[in-house]
Amino acid sequence: MRKIIFTLLSIGFVLTACRQPNQKEADMDFTDGVKVALSDSGRIDLNSLQWTREPAAFEVKNDTIVITTKPHTDLWQRTYYHFQNDNAPVLQLKTREKFFSFVVKTDFTGSHHRFDQCGVVMYLDSENWLKGSVEYENEEFQHLGSVVTNKGYSDWATTAISADVKTMWYRFSRREDDYCIECSTNGTDFSQMRVCHVFAGADEISFGIYACSPEESSFTARFSDMKITECMWKAHDGQQPDQE
């Protein structure tokens, strides 16, 4: 697992007010066990951003990460298809912070073959992870969806959207060991895709971006407008929790 070394301002991740009330700034931990020191600009040192398998090619330029996929790369475990694919490139940041949101814009204009995809991910290990993405299907429609994998079994929740859509924002939020994935076509108005529990996601997690091409294909995905904010997935204001 190789680290990618950036200078402090090489890419525009922004960290702002990610703590709950009464939580001290010194407790914020977003890079591989190293406490994050906020600069006046809010930018953080990304020396601890890591690949879990590298793509065919990648480039970091200004605030954009460009990833070119290899053929036959994917993330899936067992369910329905009865096969296991665990070779997609994933670029992630580590944290023990329990309340935050991560936003990223994806551009998949280059996707052209069935199942070409790119999006947001929380990859813990081969049998415990989640992802949200748009997967190319054909010239008429594609699948906007999410996969949650717990203890080695994946599910897939999707909705069909027009093939004309070529960009999508995602917002990944954590509230302790529960998670939410939202999407947006304009980066402002987000709609819920999935609320889930990840059994292995109670302590330190890794989260970030991924791209892959499960069949005989390769395409270039672009990721930009990345930021970490306070948790935008607010506490539930309906039925009160059961008393233990």
PDB file of C-alpha atoms in Angstrom:
ATOM      1  CA  MET A   1       0.000   0.000   0.000  1.00  0.00           C
ATOM      2  CA  ARG A   2       1.896   3.101  -1.241  1.00  0.00           C
ATOM      3  CA  LYS A   3       1.427   6.594   0.127  1.00  0.00           C
ATOM      4  CA  ILE A   4       1.105   9.531  -2.257  1.00  0.00           C
ATOM      5  CA  ILE A   5       3.078  12.558  -1.094  1.00  0.00           C
ATOM      6  CA  PHE A   6       1.497  15.980  -1.626  1.00  0.00           C
ATOM      7  CA  THR A   7       2.546  19.423  -0.520  1.00  0.00           C
ATOM      8  CA  LEU A   8       0.265  21.184   1.917  1.00  0.00           C
ATOM      9  CA  LEU A   9      -1.667  23.085  -0.727  1.00  0.00           C
ATOM     10  CA  SER A  10      -1.452  20.592  -3.582  1.00  0.00           C
ATOM     11  CA  ILE A  11      -5.145  19.743  -3.532  1.00  0.00           C
ATOM     12  CA  GLY A  12      -8.209  21.436  -2.178  1.00  0.00           C
ATOM     13  CA  PHE A  13      -9.500  19.313   0.702  1.00  0.00           C
ATOM     14  CA  VAL A  14     -11.134  21.690   3.186  1.00  0.00           C
ATOM     15  CA  LEU A  15     -11.768  20.889   6.856  1.00  0.00           C
ATOM     16  CA  THR A  16     -14.247  23.049   8.768  1.00  0.00           C
ATOM     17  CA  ALA A  17     -15.907  22.593  12.159  1.00  0.00           C
ATOM     18  CA  CYS A  18     -16.106  18.811  12.050  1.00  0.00           C
ATOM     19  CA  ARG A  19     -16.660  18.361  15.757  1.00  0.00           C
ATOM     20  CA  GLN A  20     -19.717  17.924  17.919  1.00  0.00           C
ATOM     21  CA  PRO A  21     -20.486  20.425  20.727  1.00  0.00           C
ATOM     22  CA  ASN A  22     -17.829  20.442  23.467  1.00  0.00           C
ATOM     23  CA  GLN A  23     -15.391  18.436  21.342  1.00  0.00           C
ATOM     24  CA  LYS A  24     -11.960  20.039  21.226  1.00  0.00           C
ATOM     25  CA  GLU A  25     -10.272  20.902  17.952  1.00  0.00           C
ATOM     26  CA  ALA A  26      -7.221  18.883  19.071  1.00  0.00           C
ATOM     27  CA  ASP A  27      -9.321  15.720  19.023  1.00  0.00           C
ATOM     28  CA  MET A  28      -9.912  15.861  15.277  1.00  0.00           C
ATOM     29  CA  ASP A  29      -8.045  13.065  13.546  1.00  0.00           C
ATOM     30  CA  PHE A  30      -8.159  12.819   9.764  1.00  0.00           C
ATOM     31  CA  THR A  31      -4.793  11.503   8.642  1.00  0.00           C
ATOM     32  CA  ASP A  32      -3.607   8.097   9.629  1.00  0.00           C
ATOM     33  CA  GLY A  33      -3.539   8.665  13.369  1.00  0.00           C
ATOM     34  CA  VAL A  34      -1.942  12.108  13.109  1.00  0.00           C
ATOM     35  CA  LYS A  35      -3.866  14.979  14.668  1.00  0.00           C
ATOM     36  CA  VAL A  36      -4.976  17.550  12.110  1.00  0.00           C
ATOM     37  CA  ALA A  37      -3.732  21.080  12.673  1.00  0.00           C
ATOM     38  CA  LEU A  38      -5.961  23.576  10.891  1.00  0.00           C
ATOM     39  CA  SER A  39      -4.286  26.395   9.030  1.00  0.00           C
ATOM     40  CA  ASP A  40      -5.955  29.746   8.460  1.00  0.00           C
ATOM     41  CA  SER A  41      -7.035  28.537   5.021  1.00  0.00           C
ATOM     42  CA  GLY A  42      -8.533  25.318   6.401  1.00  0.00           C
ATOM     43  CA  ARG A  43      -6.387  23.142   4.136  1.00  0.00           C
ATOM     44  CA  ILE A  44      -4.766  19.999   5.490  1.00  0.00           C
ATOM     45  CA  ASP A  45      -1.624  18.066   4.709  1.00  0.00           C
ATOM     46  CA  LEU A  46      -2.545  15.014   2.613  1.00  0.00           C
ATOM     47  CA  ASN A  47       0.692  13.089   3.151  1.00  0.00           C
ATOM     48  CA  SER A  48      -1.335  10.172   4.517  1.00  0.00           C
ATOM     49  CA  LEU A  49      -3.669   9.739   1.540  1.00  0.00           C
ATOM     50  CA  GLN A  50      -3.153   6.142   0.432  1.00  0.00           C
ATOM     51  CA  TRP A  51      -3.873   3.856  -2.483  1.00  0.00           C
ATOM     52  CA  THR A  52      -5.385   0.465  -1.910  1.00  0.00           C
ATOM     53  CA  ARG A  53      -4.241  -0.827  -5.297  1.00  0.00           C
ATOM     54  CA  GLU A  54      -3.216   1.699  -7.928  1.00  0.00           C
ATOM     55  CA  PRO A  55      -5.163   2.385 -11.155  1.00  0.00           C
ATOM     56  CA  ALA A  56      -3.747   2.123 -14.664  1.00  0.00           C
ATOM     57  CA  ALA A  57      -2.745   5.787 -14.375  1.00  0.00           C
ATOM     58  CA  PHE A  58      -3.491   8.804 -12.213  1.00  0.00           C
ATOM     59  CA  GLU A  59      -2.704  12.510 -12.006  1.00  0.00           C
ATOM     60  CA  VAL A  60      -3.133  15.123  -9.310  1.00  0.00           C
ATOM     61  CA  LYS A  61      -3.473  18.627 -10.692  1.00  0.00           C
ATOM     62  CA  ASN A  62      -4.642  21.654  -8.733  1.00  0.00           C
ATOM     63  CA  ASP A  63      -7.845  20.500  -7.013  1.00  0.00           C
ATOM     64  CA  THR A  64      -8.558  17.565  -9.344  1.00  0.00           C
ATOM     65  CA  ILE A  65      -7.614  13.887  -9.185  1.00  0.00           C
ATOM     66  CA  VAL A  66      -7.752  12.047 -12.508  1.00  0.00           C
ATOM     67  CA  ILE A  67      -7.922   8.244 -12.501  1.00  0.00           C
ATOM     68  CA  THR A  68      -7.712   5.941 -15.529  1.00  0.00           C
ATOM     69  CA  THR A  69      -9.149   2.496 -14.832  1.00  0.00           C
ATOM     70  CA  LYS A  70      -7.865  -0.944 -15.713  1.00  0.00           C
ATOM     71  CA  PRO A  71     -10.179  -3.528 -17.329  1.00  0.00           C
ATOM     72  CA  HIS A  72     -11.731  -6.203 -15.075  1.00  0.00           C
ATOM     73  CA  THR A  73     -11.527  -4.128 -11.879  1.00  0.00           C
ATOM     74  CA  ASP A  74     -14.443  -4.067  -9.448  1.00  0.00           C
ATOM     75  CA  LEU A  75     -15.708  -4.270  -5.872  1.00  0.00           C
ATOM     76  CA  TRP A  76     -18.320  -6.959  -5.184  1.00  0.00           C
ATOM     77  CA  GLN A  77     -18.808  -9.811  -2.730  1.00  0.00           C
ATOM     78  CA  ARG A  78     -20.804 -13.000  -3.373  1.00  0.00           C
ATOM     79  CA  THR A  79     -24.498 -12.040  -3.329  1.00  0.00           C
ATOM     80  CA  TYR A  80     -26.552 -13.222  -6.343  1.00  0.00           C
ATOM     81  CA  TYR A  81     -23.634 -13.383  -8.764  1.00  0.00           C
ATOM     82  CA  HIS A  82     -21.713 -15.767  -6.456  1.00  0.00           C
ATOM     83  CA  PHE A  83     -18.357 -14.291  -7.384  1.00  0.00           C
ATOM     84  CA  GLN A  84     -15.919 -12.071  -5.527  1.00  0.00           C
ATOM     85  CA  ASN A  85     -14.199  -9.096  -7.145  1.00  0.00           C
ATOM     86  CA  ASP A  86     -11.869  -7.090  -4.935  1.00  0.00           C
ATOM     87  CA  ASN A  87      -9.360  -5.290  -7.126  1.00  0.00           C
ATOM     88  CA  ALA A  88     -10.684  -1.765  -7.734  1.00  0.00           C
ATOM     89  CA  PRO A  89      -8.272   1.094  -7.009  1.00  0.00           C
ATOM     90  CA  VAL A  90      -9.287   3.089  -3.932  1.00  0.00           C
ATOM     91  CA  LEU A  91      -7.706   6.352  -2.719  1.00  0.00           C
ATOM     92  CA  GLN A  92      -8.519   7.109   0.907  1.00  0.00           C
ATOM     93  CA  LEU A  93      -8.012   9.113   4.074  1.00  0.00           C
ATOM     94  CA  LYS A  94      -8.176   7.601   7.570  1.00  0.00           C
ATOM     95  CA  THR A  95     -10.039   8.972  10.570  1.00  0.00           C
ATOM     96  CA  ARG A  96     -11.454   8.177  13.987  1.00  0.00           C
ATOM     97  CA  GLU A  97     -13.696  11.239  13.843  1.00  0.00           C
ATOM     98  CA  LYS A  98     -17.272  10.069  14.548  1.00  0.00           C
ATOM     99  CA  PHE A  99     -19.269  12.973  13.077  1.00  0.00           C
ATOM    100  CA  PHE A 100     -18.407  14.529   9.703  1.00  0.00           C
ATOM    101  CA  SER A 101     -19.356  14.747   6.022  1.00  0.00           C
ATOM    102  CA  PHE A 102     -17.159  14.301   2.938  1.00  0.00           C
ATOM    103  CA  VAL A 103     -18.200  15.822  -0.405  1.00  0.00           C
ATOM    104  CA  VAL A 104     -16.751  15.115  -3.844  1.00  0.00           C
ATOM    105  CA  LYS A 105     -17.730  15.883  -7.435  1.00  0.00           C
ATOM    106  CA  THR A 106     -17.279  13.113 -10.016  1.00  0.00           C
ATOM    107  CA  ASP A 107     -17.043  13.549 -13.790  1.00  0.00           C
ATOM    108  CA  PHE A 108     -17.510  10.322 -15.753  1.00  0.00           C
ATOM    109  CA  THR A 109     -17.882  11.791 -19.233  1.00  0.00           C
ATOM    110  CA  GLY A 110     -15.464   9.132 -20.465  1.00  0.00           C
ATOM    111  CA  SER A 111     -17.493   6.117 -19.289  1.00  0.00           C
ATOM    112  CA  HIS A 112     -18.691   4.115 -22.278  1.00  0.00           C
ATOM    113  CA  HIS A 113     -18.865   0.423 -21.405  1.00  0.00           C
ATOM    114  CA  ARG A 114     -21.250  -1.536 -19.190  1.00  0.00           C
ATOM    115  CA  PHE A 115     -20.519  -1.073 -15.468  1.00  0.00           C
ATOM    116  CA  ASP A 116     -17.848   1.630 -15.903  1.00  0.00           C
ATOM    117  CA  GLN A 117     -18.159   3.552 -12.613  1.00  0.00           C
ATOM    118  CA  CYS A 118     -16.628   6.069 -10.227  1.00  0.00           C
ATOM    119  CA  GLY A 119     -17.717   7.544  -6.938  1.00  0.00           C
ATOM    120  CA  VAL A 120     -17.342   7.753  -3.186  1.00  0.00           C
ATOM    121  CA  VAL A 121     -16.217   4.824  -1.049  1.00  0.00           C
ATOM    122  CA  MET A 122     -15.505   3.661   2.479  1.00  0.00           C
ATOM    123  CA  TYR A 123     -13.269   0.626   2.073  1.00  0.00           C
ATOM    124  CA  LEU A 124     -12.298  -1.080   5.347  1.00  0.00           C
ATOM    125  CA  ASP A 125     -11.257  -4.487   4.008  1.00  0.00           C
ATOM    126  CA  SER A 126     -12.337  -6.897   1.284  1.00  0.00           C
ATOM    127  CA  GLU A 127     -15.497  -7.956   3.149  1.00  0.00           C
ATOM    128  CA  ASN A 128     -16.574  -4.662   4.734  1.00  0.00           C
ATOM    129  CA  TRP A 129     -17.136  -1.533   2.660  1.00  0.00           C
ATOM    130  CA  LEU A 130     -19.673   0.729   0.980  1.00  0.00           C
ATOM    131  CA  LYS A 131     -19.715   2.741  -2.223  1.00  0.00           C
ATOM    132  CA  GLY A 132     -21.937   5.144  -4.165  1.00  0.00           C
ATOM    133  CA  SER A 133     -21.618   5.751  -7.887  1.00  0.00           C
ATOM    134  CA  VAL A 134     -23.170   5.991 -11.333  1.00  0.00           C
ATOM    135  CA  GLU A 135     -22.610   2.865 -13.422  1.00  0.00           C
ATOM    136  CA  TYR A 136     -22.816   3.074 -17.203  1.00  0.00           C
ATOM    137  CA  GLU A 137     -25.328   0.706 -18.797  1.00  0.00           C
ATOM    138  CA  ASN A 138     -25.970   1.838 -22.377  1.00  0.00           C
ATOM    139  CA  GLU A 139     -26.588   4.950 -24.482  1.00  0.00           C
ATOM    140  CA  GLU A 140     -30.087   5.393 -23.002  1.00  0.00           C
ATOM    141  CA  PHE A 141     -29.707   4.947 -19.238  1.00  0.00           C
ATOM    142  CA  GLN A 142     -27.292   4.241 -16.410  1.00  0.00           C
ATOM    143  CA  HIS A 143     -27.565   3.150 -12.768  1.00  0.00           C
ATOM    144  CA  LEU A 144     -27.279   5.597  -9.893  1.00  0.00           C
ATOM    145  CA  GLY A 145     -26.803   3.373  -6.888  1.00  0.00           C
ATOM    146  CA  SER A 146     -25.023   2.230  -3.775  1.00  0.00           C
ATOM    147  CA  VAL A 147     -23.560  -1.001  -2.463  1.00  0.00           C
ATOM    148  CA  VAL A 148     -23.132  -1.906   1.194  1.00  0.00           C
ATOM    149  CA  THR A 149     -21.024  -4.957   2.035  1.00  0.00           C
ATOM    150  CA  ASN A 150     -21.158  -6.390   5.546  1.00  0.00           C
ATOM    151  CA  LYS A 151     -19.279  -9.539   6.537  1.00  0.00           C
ATOM    152  CA  GLY A 152     -18.574 -10.560   2.952  1.00  0.00           C
ATOM    153  CA  TYR A 153     -21.996 -10.078   1.354  1.00  0.00           C
ATOM    154  CA  SER A 154     -22.934  -7.179  -0.922  1.00  0.00           C
ATOM    155  CA  ASP A 155     -26.277  -5.635  -1.772  1.00  0.00           C
ATOM    156  CA  TRP A 156     -27.040  -3.199  -4.591  1.00  0.00           C
ATOM    157  CA  ALA A 157     -29.735  -0.505  -4.497  1.00  0.00           C
ATOM    158  CA  THR A 158     -30.208   1.404  -7.777  1.00  0.00           C
ATOM    159  CA  THR A 159     -32.382   3.735  -9.766  1.00  0.00           C
ATOM    160  CA  ALA A 160     -32.176   4.350 -13.509  1.00  0.00           C
ATOM    161  CA  ILE A 161     -31.137   7.816 -14.658  1.00  0.00           C
ATOM    162  CA  SER A 162     -30.575   9.284 -18.108  1.00  0.00           C
ATOM    163  CA  ALA A 163     -27.320   8.490 -19.878  1.00  0.00           C
ATOM    164  CA  ASP A 164     -27.005  12.233 -20.506  1.00  0.00           C
ATOM    165  CA  VAL A 165     -25.929  12.772 -16.881  1.00  0.00           C
ATOM    166  CA  LYS A 166     -22.124  13.018 -16.865  1.00  0.00           C
ATOM    167  CA  THR A 167     -21.358  14.540 -13.462  1.00  0.00           C
ATOM    168  CA  MET A 168     -22.557  13.774  -9.934  1.00  0.00           C
ATOM    169  CA  TRP A 169     -21.712  15.063  -6.452  1.00  0.00           C
ATOM    170  CA  TYR A 170     -21.745  12.706  -3.479  1.00  0.00           C
ATOM    171  CA  ARG A 171     -21.902  13.452   0.221  1.00  0.00           C
ATOM    172  CA  PHE A 172     -20.732  10.697   2.561  1.00  0.00           C
ATOM    173  CA  SER A 173     -21.645  11.276   6.214  1.00  0.00           C
ATOM    174  CA  ARG A 174     -20.791   9.474   9.427  1.00  0.00           C
ATOM    175  CA  ARG A 175     -22.680   9.415  12.713  1.00  0.00           C
ATOM    176  CA  GLU A 176     -20.671   6.983  14.881  1.00  0.00           C
ATOM    177  CA  ASP A 177     -21.077   3.563  13.174  1.00  0.00           C
ATOM    178  CA  ASP A 178     -24.017   4.583  10.970  1.00  0.00           C
ATOM    179  CA  TYR A 179     -23.559   6.112   7.526  1.00  0.00           C
ATOM    180  CA  CYS A 180     -25.435   8.049   4.873  1.00  0.00           C
ATOM    181  CA  ILE A 181     -24.719   8.537   1.162  1.00  0.00           C
ATOM    182  CA  GLU A 182     -26.393  11.401  -0.687  1.00  0.00           C
ATOM    183  CA  CYS A 183     -26.132  12.643  -4.273  1.00  0.00           C
ATOM    184  CA  SER A 184     -26.601  15.945  -6.081  1.00  0.00           C
ATOM    185  CA  THR A 185     -26.550  17.121  -9.672  1.00  0.00           C
ATOM    186  CA  ASN A 186     -25.583  20.697  -8.719  1.00  0.00           C
ATOM    187  CA  GLY A 187     -23.451  20.320  -5.594  1.00  0.00           C
ATOM    188  CA  THR A 188     -25.981  22.175  -3.458  1.00  0.00           C
ATOM    189  CA  ASP A 189     -29.213  20.191  -3.241  1.00  0.00           C
ATOM    190  CA  PHE A 190     -28.530  16.664  -1.989  1.00  0.00           C
ATOM    191  CA  SER A 191     -30.918  13.696  -1.992  1.00  0.00           C
ATOM    192  CA  GLN A 192     -30.581  10.633   0.217  1.00  0.00           C
ATOM    193  CA  MET A 193     -29.454   7.452  -1.523  1.00  0.00           C
ATOM    194  CA  ARG A 194     -28.772   5.186   1.428  1.00  0.00           C
ATOM    195  CA  VAL A 195     -28.721   5.032   5.221  1.00  0.00           C
ATOM    196  CA  CYS A 196     -26.872   2.001   6.564  1.00  0.00           C
ATOM    197  CA  HIS A 197     -24.974   0.407   9.414  1.00  0.00           C
ATOM    198  CA  VAL A 198     -21.497  -1.012   8.865  1.00  0.00           C
ATOM    199  CA  PHE A 199     -20.577  -3.524  11.565  1.00  0.00           C
ATOM    200  CA  ALA A 200     -16.826  -3.056  11.072  1.00  0.00           C
ATOM    201  CA  GLY A 201     -17.118   0.742  10.960  1.00  0.00           C
ATOM    202  CA  ALA A 202     -17.315   1.565  14.658  1.00  0.00           C
ATOM    203  CA  ASP A 203     -13.791   2.927  15.201  1.00  0.00           C
ATOM    204  CA  GLU A 204     -11.158   4.002  12.679  1.00  0.00           C
ATOM    205  CA  ILE A 205     -12.385   4.074   9.088  1.00  0.00           C
ATOM    206  CA  SER A 206     -10.942   4.843   5.663  1.00  0.00           C
ATOM    207  CA  PHE A 207     -12.934   6.833   3.107  1.00  0.00           C
ATOM    208  CA  GLY A 208     -12.392   8.524  -0.223  1.00  0.00           C
ATOM    209  CA  ILE A 209     -12.810   7.856  -3.937  1.00  0.00           C
ATOM    210  CA  TYR A 210     -12.649   4.969  -6.386  1.00  0.00           C
ATOM    211  CA  ALA A 211     -13.091   4.147 -10.077  1.00  0.00           C
ATOM    212  CA  CYS A 212     -13.225   0.828 -11.910  1.00  0.00           C
ATOM    213  CA  SER A 213     -14.221  -1.013 -15.086  1.00  0.00           C
ATOM    214  CA  PRO A 214     -15.550  -4.526 -14.343  1.00  0.00           C
ATOM    215  CA  GLU A 215     -15.566  -5.671 -17.973  1.00  0.00           C
ATOM    216  CA  GLU A 216     -13.215  -5.223 -20.942  1.00  0.00           C
ATOM    217  CA  SER A 217     -12.990  -1.447 -20.704  1.00  0.00           C
ATOM    218  CA  SER A 218     -10.955   1.498 -19.494  1.00  0.00           C
ATOM    219  CA  PHE A 219     -12.011   5.101 -18.954  1.00  0.00           C
ATOM    220  CA  THR A 220     -10.846   8.275 -17.240  1.00  0.00           C
ATOM    221  CA  ALA A 221     -12.711   9.619 -14.197  1.00  0.00           C
ATOM    222  CA  ARG A 222     -12.230  13.051 -12.650  1.00  0.00           C
ATOM    223  CA  PHE A 223     -12.742  13.979  -9.000  1.00  0.00           C
ATOM    224  CA  SER A 224     -12.858  17.565  -7.760  1.00  0.00           C
ATOM    225  CA  ASP A 225     -14.492  19.984  -5.293  1.00  0.00           C
ATOM    226  CA  MET A 226     -13.518  17.745  -2.372  1.00  0.00           C
ATOM    227  CA  LYS A 227     -14.123  18.936   1.164  1.00  0.00           C
ATOM    228  CA  ILE A 228     -14.744  17.714   4.677  1.00  0.00           C
ATOM    229  CA  THR A 229     -17.372  19.581   6.698  1.00  0.00           C
ATOM    230  CA  GLU A 230     -19.328  19.300   9.899  1.00  0.00           C
ATOM    231  CA  CYS A 231     -21.781  16.402   9.774  1.00  0.00           C
ATOM    232  CA  MET A 232     -24.576  17.510   7.451  1.00  0.00           C
ATOM    233  CA  TRP A 233     -26.573  14.376   8.253  1.00  0.00           C
ATOM    234  CA  LYS A 234     -28.436  15.678  11.256  1.00  0.00           C
ATOM    235  CA  ALA A 235     -29.641  13.688  14.259  1.00  0.00           C
ATOM    236  CA  HIS A 236     -33.041  12.049  13.804  1.00  0.00           C
ATOM    237  CA  ASP A 237     -35.832  14.312  15.070  1.00  0.00           C
ATOM    238  CA  GLY A 238     -38.701  11.807  14.948  1.00  0.00           C
ATOM    239  CA  GLN A 239     -39.315   8.772  17.140  1.00  0.00           C
ATOM    240  CA  GLN A 240     -37.067   8.738  20.181  1.00  0.00           C
ATOM    241  CA  PRO A 241     -34.506   5.928  20.602  1.00  0.00           C
ATOM    242  CA  ASP A 242     -35.505   2.895  22.651  1.00  0.00           C
ATOM    243  CA  GLN A 243     -34.320   2.953  26.230  1.00  0.00           C
ATOM    244  CA  GLU A 244     -31.736   0.298  27.019  1.00  0.00           C
TER     245      GLU A 244
END
